[in-house]
Amino acid sequence: MHESEPVLDVKYEKPYEQRRLAILQKLIPKGDGDKALDLGCGSGMISGMLRNHDWSVTAVDLHPGNVARAKQKGFVAVEGDVINAVRSFADAQFGLVCATELIEHLDEEYRGELLSGAIKAVRPGGYLLLSTPNRMSPVGLVGYYYLELMRGVRFKAWDNTHKRIYSSFEIHTALKRAGWHIVRTVGYHYSSNGFSLPIQVSYRFPINRFGFNTMMLCRRAD
């Protein structure tokens, strides 16, 4: 369903990743000891952020090295595909599902199943934290229209393991269709190849829909 690769903590030492993590930190709700599910956990960096917000984390990843590192960091860790994982967990088992930098790695046919599976996995009032590159950013629009539409080269946002880069509007529509209420949308803007906005983070519509990376905190209705 998606390609597997090892992720090391050194990935998050880059300035872009450091700023992105700082934004995500502010979006994570307080866990009060409740259970969270981190899908596509990588090295366990986001799982650690969840634990720092008092969540009890179960981490899932397809790569055995990522799972081993997550276990070394003290998390319950499951090796397997994220779609099969959300199918396997009991309904309403978690207070939060985390899917950061994940949906773009899935074949498009599984996008809806991921979002609907996540809403079944959380209890009423539970959360989904999602982030993904945004095709509607200045950089993304140039890449999409110039590379994909004009040259016939799939725009992958500089990562060959990406299957599809969605626009923030497509993600919003898919989330609402799955039953999620979108609490907050944050756009993360940065300079690249001369294309940038004079801000780094946007919280208000419409500018928050045009960041290179879009981060969303969603909630299941009570």
Coordinates of N, CA and C in Angstrom, one line a residue:
M1 N 0.8 -1.2 0.0 CA 0.0 0.0 0.0 C 0.8 1.3 0.0
H2 N 2.0 1.2 0.7 CA 2.9 2.3 0.6 C 4.3 1.8 0.9
E3 N 5.3 2.5 0.4 CA 6.7 2.1 0.5 C 7.2 2.3 1.9
S4 N 8.1 1.4 2.3 CA 8.6 1.4 3.7 C 10.1 1.9 3.6
E5 N 10.5 2.7 4.5 CA 11.8 3.2 4.6 C 12.2 3.5 6.0
P6 N 13.4 3.3 6.5 CA 13.8 3.6 7.8 C 13.9 5.1 8.0
V7 N 13.5 5.6 9.2 CA 13.6 7.0 9.5 C 14.4 7.2 10.8
L8 N 15.4 8.1 10.7 CA 16.3 8.3 11.9 C 16.0 9.7 12.4
D9 N 16.3 9.9 13.7 CA 16.1 11.2 14.3 C 16.8 12.3 13.7
V10 N 17.9 12.0 13.0 CA 18.7 13.1 12.3 C 17.9 13.8 11.3
K11 N 16.9 13.2 10.8 CA 16.0 13.8 9.8 C 15.4 15.1 10.4
Y12 N 15.1 15.1 11.7 CA 14.4 16.2 12.3 C 15.4 17.3 12.8
E13 N 16.7 17.2 12.4 CA 17.6 18.2 12.8 C 17.6 19.4 11.8
K14 N 17.0 19.2 10.6 CA 17.0 20.2 9.6 C 16.1 21.4 10.1
P15 N 16.5 22.6 9.7 CA 15.7 23.8 10.1 C 14.2 23.7 9.7
Y16 N 14.0 23.2 8.5 CA 12.6 23.1 8.1 C 11.8 22.2 9.0
E17 N 12.4 21.0 9.4 CA 11.7 20.0 10.2 C 11.6 20.6 11.6
Q18 N 12.6 21.3 12.1 CA 12.5 21.9 13.5 C 11.3 22.8 13.6
R19 N 11.2 23.7 12.6 CA 10.1 24.6 12.6 C 8.7 23.9 12.5
R20 N 8.7 22.9 11.7 CA 7.4 22.1 11.5 C 7.0 21.5 12.8
L21 N 8.0 20.9 13.5 CA 7.7 20.2 14.8 C 7.2 21.2 15.8
A22 N 7.8 22.4 15.8 CA 7.4 23.4 16.8 C 5.9 23.8 16.6
I23 N 5.5 23.8 15.3 CA 4.0 24.1 15.0 C 3.2 22.9 15.5
L24 N 3.6 21.7 15.2 CA 2.8 20.5 15.6 C 2.7 20.5 17.2
Q25 N 3.8 20.8 17.9 CA 3.7 20.8 19.3 C 2.6 21.6 19.9
K26 N 2.3 22.7 19.2 CA 1.2 23.6 19.7 C -0.2 23.1 19.4
L27 N -0.2 22.1 18.4 CA -1.5 21.6 18.0 C -1.9 20.4 18.8
I28 N -1.0 19.7 19.5 CA -1.3 18.5 20.2 C -2.1 18.8 21.5
P29 N -3.3 18.2 21.6 CA -4.1 18.5 22.8 C -3.5 17.7 24.0
K30 N -3.8 18.1 25.2 CA -3.4 17.4 26.4 C -4.0 16.0 26.5
G31 N -3.2 15.0 26.8 CA -3.7 13.6 26.8 C -4.3 13.1 28.1
D32 N -3.8 13.6 29.2 CA -4.3 13.2 30.5 C -4.3 11.7 30.7
G33 N -3.2 11.1 30.1 CA -3.1 9.6 30.2 C -3.8 8.8 29.2
D34 N -4.6 9.4 28.4 CA -5.4 8.6 27.4 C -4.5 8.0 26.3
K35 N -5.1 7.1 25.5 CA -4.3 6.4 24.5 C -4.3 7.1 23.2
A36 N -3.1 7.2 22.5 CA -3.0 7.8 21.2 C -2.4 6.7 20.3
L37 N -2.7 6.8 19.0 CA -2.2 5.9 18.0 C -1.4 6.8 17.0
D38 N -0.1 6.5 16.8 CA 0.7 7.2 15.9 C 1.0 6.3 14.7
L39 N 0.3 6.6 13.6 CA 0.4 5.9 12.3 C 1.6 6.3 11.5
G40 N 2.4 5.4 11.1 CA 3.6 5.7 10.3 C 4.6 6.5 11.2
C41 N 4.9 5.8 12.3 CA 5.7 6.5 13.4 C 7.1 6.9 13.1
G42 N 7.7 6.3 12.0 CA 9.1 6.6 11.7 C 10.0 6.3 12.9
S43 N 10.8 7.3 13.2 CA 11.8 7.0 14.3 C 11.2 7.1 15.7
G44 N 9.9 7.6 15.8 CA 9.3 7.8 17.1 C 9.3 9.2 17.6
M45 N 9.8 10.1 16.8 CA 9.9 11.5 17.2 C 8.6 12.1 17.6
I46 N 7.5 11.9 16.7 CA 6.2 12.4 17.0 C 5.6 11.7 18.2
S47 N 5.9 10.4 18.3 CA 5.4 9.6 19.4 C 5.9 10.2 20.7
G48 N 7.2 10.7 20.7 CA 7.7 11.3 21.9 C 7.1 12.6 22.2
M49 N 6.7 13.4 21.2 CA 6.0 14.6 21.4 C 4.6 14.4 22.0
L50 N 3.9 13.3 21.5 CA 2.6 12.9 22.1 C 2.8 12.5 23.6
R51 N 3.8 11.7 23.9 CA 4.1 11.3 25.3 C 4.3 12.5 26.2
N52 N 5.0 13.5 25.6 CA 5.3 14.8 26.4 C 4.0 15.5 26.7
H53 N 3.0 15.3 25.9 CA 1.6 15.9 26.2 C 0.7 14.9 26.9
D54 N 1.4 13.9 27.6 CA 0.6 13.0 28.5 C -0.3 12.0 27.7
W55 N 0.1 11.6 26.5 CA -0.6 10.5 25.8 C 0.2 9.2 26.0
S56 N -0.6 8.1 26.1 CA 0.0 6.8 26.2 C 0.0 6.3 24.7
V57 N 1.2 6.1 24.1 CA 1.3 5.9 22.7 C 1.4 4.5 22.2
T58 N 0.6 4.1 21.2 CA 0.9 2.9 20.4 C 1.3 3.4 19.0
A59 N 2.5 2.9 18.6 CA 3.1 3.4 17.4 C 3.0 2.2 16.3
V60 N 2.8 2.6 15.1 CA 2.7 1.7 14.0 C 3.6 2.1 12.8
D61 N 4.3 1.1 12.3 CA 5.1 1.4 11.1 C 5.4 0.1 10.4
L62 N 5.6 0.3 9.0 CA 5.8 -0.9 8.2 C 7.3 -1.4 8.2
H63 N 8.2 -0.4 8.6 CA 9.6 -0.8 8.6 C 10.0 -1.4 9.9
P64 N 10.6 -2.6 10.0 CA 11.0 -3.2 11.3 C 12.0 -2.4 12.0
G65 N 12.9 -1.6 11.4 CA 13.8 -0.8 12.1 C 13.2 0.3 12.8
N66 N 12.1 1.0 12.2 CA 11.4 2.0 12.8 C 10.6 1.5 14.1
V67 N 10.1 0.3 13.9 CA 9.4 -0.3 15.0 C 10.3 -0.6 16.2
A68 N 11.5 -1.2 15.9 CA 12.5 -1.5 16.9 C 12.9 -0.2 17.7
R69 N 13.1 0.9 16.9 CA 13.5 2.1 17.6 C 12.4 2.7 18.5
A70 N 11.2 2.5 18.0 CA 10.0 3.0 18.8 C 9.9 2.2 20.1
K71 N 10.2 0.9 20.0 CA 10.2 0.0 21.2 C 11.3 0.4 22.2
Q72 N 12.5 0.7 21.6 CA 13.6 1.1 22.4 C 13.3 2.4 23.2
K73 N 12.4 3.3 22.6 CA 12.0 4.5 23.3 C 10.9 4.3 24.3
G74 N 10.4 3.1 24.4 CA 9.5 2.8 25.4 C 8.0 2.8 25.0
F75 N 7.8 2.8 23.7 CA 6.4 2.8 23.2 C 5.9 1.4 22.9
V76 N 4.6 1.2 23.0 CA 4.0 0.0 22.4 C 4.1 0.2 20.9
A77 N 4.7 -0.8 20.2 CA 5.0 -0.6 18.7 C 4.5 -1.8 18.0
V78 N 3.9 -1.6 16.8 CA 3.3 -2.6 16.0 C 3.9 -2.5 14.6
E79 N 4.4 -3.6 14.1 CA 4.9 -3.6 12.7 C 3.8 -4.0 11.8
G80 N 3.5 -3.2 10.8 CA 2.5 -3.5 9.8 C 2.0 -2.3 9.0
D81 N 1.2 -2.5 8.0 CA 0.7 -1.4 7.2 C -0.4 -0.6 8.0
V82 N -0.4 0.7 7.8 CA -1.3 1.5 8.6 C -2.7 1.3 8.3
I83 N -3.1 0.9 7.1 CA -4.5 0.6 6.7 C -4.9 -0.6 7.5
N84 N -4.1 -1.7 7.4 CA -4.5 -2.9 8.2 C -4.5 -2.6 9.7
A85 N -3.7 -1.7 10.1 CA -3.7 -1.3 11.6 C -5.0 -0.7 12.0
V86 N -5.5 0.3 11.2 CA -6.7 0.9 11.6 C -7.9 0.0 11.5
R87 N -7.8 -1.0 10.6 CA -8.8 -2.0 10.5 C -8.8 -2.9 11.7
S88 N -7.6 -3.2 12.3 CA -7.5 -4.2 13.3 C -7.9 -3.7 14.7
F89 N -7.7 -2.5 15.0 CA -7.9 -2.0 16.4 C -9.4 -1.9 16.6
A90 N -9.8 -2.1 17.9 CA -11.2 -2.1 18.2 C -11.7 -0.6 18.1
D91 N -13.0 -0.5 17.8 CA -13.6 0.8 17.6 C -13.5 1.6 18.9
A92 N -13.3 2.9 18.8 CA -13.4 3.8 19.9 C -12.3 3.5 20.9
Q93 N -11.1 3.0 20.5 CA -10.1 2.6 21.4 C -9.2 3.7 21.9
F94 N -9.1 4.8 21.1 CA -8.1 5.8 21.3 C -8.7 7.2 21.5
G95 N -8.0 8.1 22.1 CA -8.4 9.5 22.2 C -7.9 10.3 21.1
L96 N -6.8 9.8 20.4 CA -6.2 10.6 19.4 C -5.5 9.7 18.4
V97 N -5.7 10.0 17.1 CA -4.9 9.3 16.1 C -4.0 10.4 15.4
C98 N -2.8 10.0 15.2 CA -1.8 10.9 14.6 C -1.4 10.3 13.2
A99 N -1.5 11.2 12.2 CA -1.1 10.7 10.8 C -0.3 11.9 10.2
T100 N 0.9 12.1 10.6 CA 1.7 13.2 10.1 C 2.6 12.7 9.0
E101 N 2.6 13.5 7.9 CA 3.4 13.1 6.7 C 3.2 11.7 6.3
L102 N 1.9 11.3 6.2 CA 1.6 9.9 5.9 C 0.7 9.8 4.7
I103 N -0.3 10.6 4.6 CA -1.4 10.3 3.6 C -0.8 10.5 2.2
E104 N 0.2 11.3 2.0 CA 0.8 11.4 0.7 C 1.7 10.2 0.2
H105 N 1.9 9.3 1.2 CA 2.7 8.1 0.9 C 1.8 6.9 0.5
L106 N 0.4 7.1 0.6 CA -0.5 6.1 0.4 C -1.0 6.2 -1.1
D107 N -1.3 5.0 -1.6 CA -2.1 5.0 -2.9 C -3.4 5.7 -2.7
E108 N -3.8 6.5 -3.7 CA -5.0 7.3 -3.6 C -6.2 6.6 -3.1
E109 N -6.3 5.3 -3.5 CA -7.5 4.5 -3.2 C -7.7 4.3 -1.7
Y110 N -6.6 4.5 -0.9 CA -6.7 4.3 0.5 C -6.8 5.5 1.3
R111 N -6.9 6.7 0.7 CA -7.0 8.0 1.4 C -8.3 8.0 2.3
G112 N -9.4 7.6 1.6 CA -10.7 7.7 2.4 C -10.7 6.6 3.5
E113 N -10.1 5.5 3.2 CA -10.1 4.4 4.2 C -9.3 4.8 5.4
L114 N -8.2 5.5 5.2 CA -7.4 6.0 6.3 C -8.2 6.9 7.2
L115 N -8.9 7.9 6.6 CA -9.6 8.9 7.4 C -10.8 8.3 8.1
S116 N -11.5 7.4 7.4 CA -12.7 6.8 8.0 C -12.3 5.8 9.0
G117 N -11.2 5.1 8.8 CA -10.7 4.1 9.8 C -10.2 4.9 11.1
A118 N -9.6 6.0 10.9 CA -9.2 6.8 12.0 C -10.3 7.3 12.9
I119 N -11.4 7.7 12.2 CA -12.6 8.2 13.0 C -13.3 7.0 13.8
K120 N -13.2 5.8 13.3 CA -13.7 4.7 14.0 C -12.8 4.3 15.2
A121 N -11.5 4.6 15.0 CA -10.6 4.2 16.1 C -10.6 5.1 17.3
V122 N -11.1 6.3 17.1 CA -11.2 7.2 18.3 C -12.6 7.3 18.9
R123 N -12.6 7.6 20.2 CA -13.9 7.7 20.8 C -14.5 9.0 20.5
P124 N -15.9 9.1 20.7 CA -16.5 10.4 20.5 C -15.8 11.5 21.2
G125 N -15.5 12.6 20.5 CA -14.8 13.7 21.1 C -13.3 13.6 20.9
G126 N -12.8 12.4 20.3 CA -11.4 12.2 20.1 C -10.9 13.0 18.9
Y127 N -9.5 13.0 18.8 CA -8.9 13.9 17.8 C -8.1 13.1 16.7
L128 N -7.9 13.8 15.6 CA -7.0 13.4 14.6 C -6.0 14.6 14.3
L129 N -4.7 14.3 14.4 CA -3.7 15.2 14.0 C -3.1 14.8 12.7
L130 N -3.2 15.6 11.7 CA -2.8 15.3 10.3 C -1.9 16.4 9.7
S131 N -0.8 16.0 9.1 CA -0.1 17.0 8.3 C 0.4 16.4 7.0
T132 N 0.5 17.2 6.0 CA 0.8 16.8 4.6 C 1.3 17.9 3.8
P133 N 2.2 17.7 2.8 CA 2.6 18.7 1.9 C 1.3 19.2 1.1
N134 N 1.4 20.4 0.7 CA 0.2 21.1 0.1 C 0.5 21.5 -1.4
R135 N -0.3 21.0 -2.3 CA -0.1 21.3 -3.7 C -0.5 22.8 -4.0
M136 N -1.3 23.4 -3.1 CA -1.8 24.7 -3.3 C -0.8 25.8 -2.7
S137 N 0.4 25.4 -2.3 CA 1.3 26.4 -1.9 C 2.0 27.1 -3.2
P138 N 2.6 28.2 -3.0 CA 3.3 28.8 -4.2 C 4.3 27.8 -4.9
V139 N 5.1 27.1 -4.0 CA 6.0 26.1 -4.5 C 5.3 24.9 -5.2
G140 N 4.2 24.5 -4.5 CA 3.5 23.3 -5.0 C 2.8 23.6 -6.3
L141 N 2.2 24.8 -6.4 CA 1.5 25.2 -7.7 C 2.5 25.2 -8.9
V142 N 3.7 25.8 -8.6 CA 4.7 25.8 -9.7 C 5.1 24.3 -10.1
G143 N 5.3 23.5 -9.0 CA 5.7 22.2 -9.3 C 4.6 21.4 -10.0
Y144 N 3.4 21.6 -9.6 CA 2.2 20.8 -10.1 C 2.0 21.3 -11.6
Y145 N 1.8 22.6 -11.8 CA 1.4 23.0 -13.1 C 2.6 22.9 -14.1
Y146 N 3.8 23.2 -13.7 CA 5.0 23.1 -14.6 C 5.4 21.7 -14.8
L147 N 5.6 21.0 -13.8 CA 6.1 19.6 -13.9 C 5.0 18.6 -14.4
E148 N 3.9 18.6 -13.7 CA 2.9 17.6 -13.9 C 2.1 17.8 -15.1
L149 N 1.5 19.0 -15.2 CA 0.5 19.3 -16.2 C 1.2 19.6 -17.6
M150 N 2.4 20.4 -17.5 CA 3.0 20.8 -18.7 C 4.1 19.8 -19.2
R151 N 4.8 19.2 -18.3 CA 5.9 18.3 -18.7 C 5.5 16.8 -18.5
G152 N 4.4 16.5 -17.8 CA 4.0 15.1 -17.6 C 4.8 14.4 -16.6
V153 N 5.5 15.1 -15.7 CA 6.3 14.5 -14.6 C 5.5 14.7 -13.3
R154 N 5.3 13.6 -12.6 CA 4.5 13.6 -11.4 C 5.2 14.5 -10.4
F155 N 4.5 15.5 -9.8 CA 5.1 16.3 -8.8 C 5.0 15.6 -7.4
K156 N 6.2 15.3 -6.8 CA 6.3 14.5 -5.6 C 6.8 15.3 -4.4
A157 N 6.9 16.6 -4.5 CA 7.4 17.4 -3.4 C 8.7 16.9 -2.9
W158 N 9.6 16.6 -3.8 CA 11.0 16.3 -3.5 C 11.2 15.0 -2.7
D159 N 10.2 14.1 -2.8 CA 10.4 12.8 -2.1 C 9.8 11.8 -3.0
N160 N 10.6 10.9 -3.5 CA 10.1 9.9 -4.5 C 9.2 8.9 -3.9
T161 N 9.1 8.8 -2.6 CA 8.2 7.8 -2.0 C 6.8 8.4 -1.9
H162 N 6.6 9.7 -2.2 CA 5.2 10.2 -2.2 C 4.4 9.7 -3.4
K163 N 3.2 9.3 -3.1 CA 2.3 8.8 -4.2 C 1.5 9.9 -4.8
R164 N 1.0 10.8 -4.0 CA 0.2 11.9 -4.5 C 0.3 13.1 -3.5
I165 N 0.5 14.3 -4.0 CA 0.4 15.5 -3.3 C -0.9 16.2 -3.4
Y166 N -1.7 16.3 -2.3 CA -3.0 16.8 -2.4 C -3.0 18.3 -2.1
S167 N -4.0 19.0 -2.6 CA -4.2 20.4 -2.2 C -4.9 20.4 -0.8
S168 N -4.7 21.5 0.0 CA -5.3 21.6 1.3 C -6.9 21.5 1.1
F169 N -7.4 22.0 0.0 CA -8.8 21.9 -0.2 C -9.3 20.5 -0.4
E170 N -8.5 19.7 -1.1 CA -8.9 18.3 -1.2 C -8.9 17.6 0.1
I171 N -7.9 17.9 0.9 CA -7.8 17.2 2.3 C -9.0 17.6 3.1
H172 N -9.3 18.9 3.1 CA -10.5 19.4 3.9 C -11.7 18.7 3.5
T173 N -11.9 18.5 2.2 CA -13.1 17.9 1.7 C -13.2 16.4 2.1
A174 N -12.0 15.7 2.0 CA -11.9 14.3 2.4 C -12.2 14.1 3.9
L175 N -11.6 15.0 4.7 CA -11.9 14.9 6.1 C -13.3 15.1 6.5
K176 N -14.0 16.1 5.9 CA -15.4 16.3 6.2 C -16.2 15.1 5.7
R177 N -15.9 14.6 4.6 CA -16.6 13.4 4.0 C -16.5 12.2 5.0
A178 N -15.4 12.1 5.6 CA -15.2 11.0 6.6 C -15.8 11.2 7.9
G179 N -16.3 12.5 8.1 CA -17.0 12.8 9.4 C -16.3 13.6 10.4
W180 N -15.1 14.1 10.0 CA -14.3 14.9 10.9 C -14.7 16.3 11.0
H181 N -14.7 16.9 12.2 CA -14.9 18.4 12.3 C -13.5 19.0 12.4
I182 N -13.1 19.9 11.6 CA -11.8 20.5 11.5 C -11.7 21.6 12.5
V183 N -10.9 21.4 13.6 CA -10.8 22.4 14.6 C -9.9 23.6 14.2
R184 N -8.8 23.2 13.6 CA -7.8 24.2 13.2 C -7.0 23.8 12.1
T185 N -6.7 24.7 11.2 CA -5.8 24.5 10.0 C -4.7 25.5 10.1
V186 N -3.4 25.0 10.0 CA -2.3 25.8 10.1 C -1.5 25.6 8.8
G187 N -1.1 26.7 8.2 CA -0.2 26.7 7.0 C 1.2 27.0 7.4
Y188 N 2.2 26.2 7.0 CA 3.6 26.4 7.2 C 4.2 26.9 5.9
H189 N 4.7 28.1 5.9 CA 5.3 28.7 4.7 C 6.8 28.8 4.9
Y190 N 7.6 28.6 3.8 CA 9.0 28.8 3.9 C 9.6 29.1 2.5
S191 N 10.7 29.6 2.5 CA 11.3 30.1 1.2 C 12.0 28.9 0.5
S192 N 11.8 28.8 -0.8 CA 12.4 27.8 -1.6 C 12.4 28.2 -3.1
N193 N 13.6 28.2 -3.7 CA 13.7 28.5 -5.1 C 13.1 29.9 -5.5
G194 N 13.1 30.8 -4.5 CA 12.6 32.1 -4.9 C 11.1 32.3 -4.7
F195 N 10.4 31.2 -4.3 CA 8.9 31.3 -4.1 C 8.6 31.3 -2.6
S196 N 8.1 32.4 -2.1 CA 7.8 32.4 -0.7 C 6.8 33.5 -0.4
L197 N 6.1 33.4 0.8 CA 5.3 34.4 1.3 C 6.0 35.1 2.5
P198 N 5.7 36.3 2.8 CA 6.5 37.0 3.8 C 6.1 36.6 5.2
I199 N 5.7 35.4 5.4 CA 5.3 34.9 6.7 C 5.8 33.4 6.8
Q200 N 5.8 32.9 8.1 CA 6.2 31.5 8.2 C 5.1 30.6 8.6
V201 N 4.1 31.2 9.4 CA 3.0 30.4 9.9 C 1.7 31.2 9.7
S202 N 0.7 30.6 9.2 CA -0.6 31.2 9.1 C -1.7 30.4 9.7
Y203 N -2.6 31.0 10.4 CA -3.7 30.3 11.1 C -5.0 30.7 10.6
R204 N -5.1 31.7 9.8 CA -6.4 32.2 9.4 C -6.7 32.0 7.9
F205 N -7.9 31.7 7.5 CA -8.3 31.5 6.1 C -8.2 32.8 5.4
P206 N -7.8 32.9 4.2 CA -7.4 31.8 3.3 C -5.9 31.5 3.3
I207 N -5.1 32.3 4.0 CA -3.6 32.1 3.9 C -3.2 30.8 4.4
N208 N -3.9 30.3 5.5 CA -3.5 29.0 6.0 C -3.7 27.8 5.1
R209 N -4.4 28.1 4.0 CA -4.6 27.0 3.0 C -3.5 27.0 1.9
F210 N -2.5 27.9 2.0 CA -1.5 28.0 1.0 C -0.1 27.8 1.5
G211 N 0.1 27.2 2.7 CA 1.4 26.8 3.1 C 1.9 25.6 2.4
F212 N 3.3 25.5 2.3 CA 3.8 24.3 1.7 C 3.4 23.1 2.4
N213 N 3.3 23.2 3.8 CA 2.8 22.1 4.6 C 1.6 22.5 5.3
T214 N 0.5 21.7 5.3 CA -0.7 21.9 6.0 C -0.9 21.0 7.2
M215 N -1.2 21.6 8.3 CA -1.4 20.8 9.5 C -2.8 21.0 10.1
M216 N -3.5 20.0 10.4 CA -4.9 20.1 10.8 C -5.1 19.3 12.1
L217 N -5.8 19.9 13.0 CA -6.3 19.2 14.2 C -7.8 19.1 14.0
C218 N -8.3 17.8 14.0 CA -9.7 17.5 13.8 C -10.3 16.8 15.0
R219 N -11.6 16.8 15.1 CA -12.2 16.2 16.2 C -13.5 15.4 15.7
R220 N -13.7 14.2 16.3 CA -14.9 13.4 16.1 C -16.0 14.0 16.9
A221 N -17.2 14.2 16.3 CA -18.3 14.7 17.0 C -18.7 13.8 18.2
D222 N -19.2 14.5 19.3 CA -19.6 13.7 20.5 C -20.9 12.9 20.1

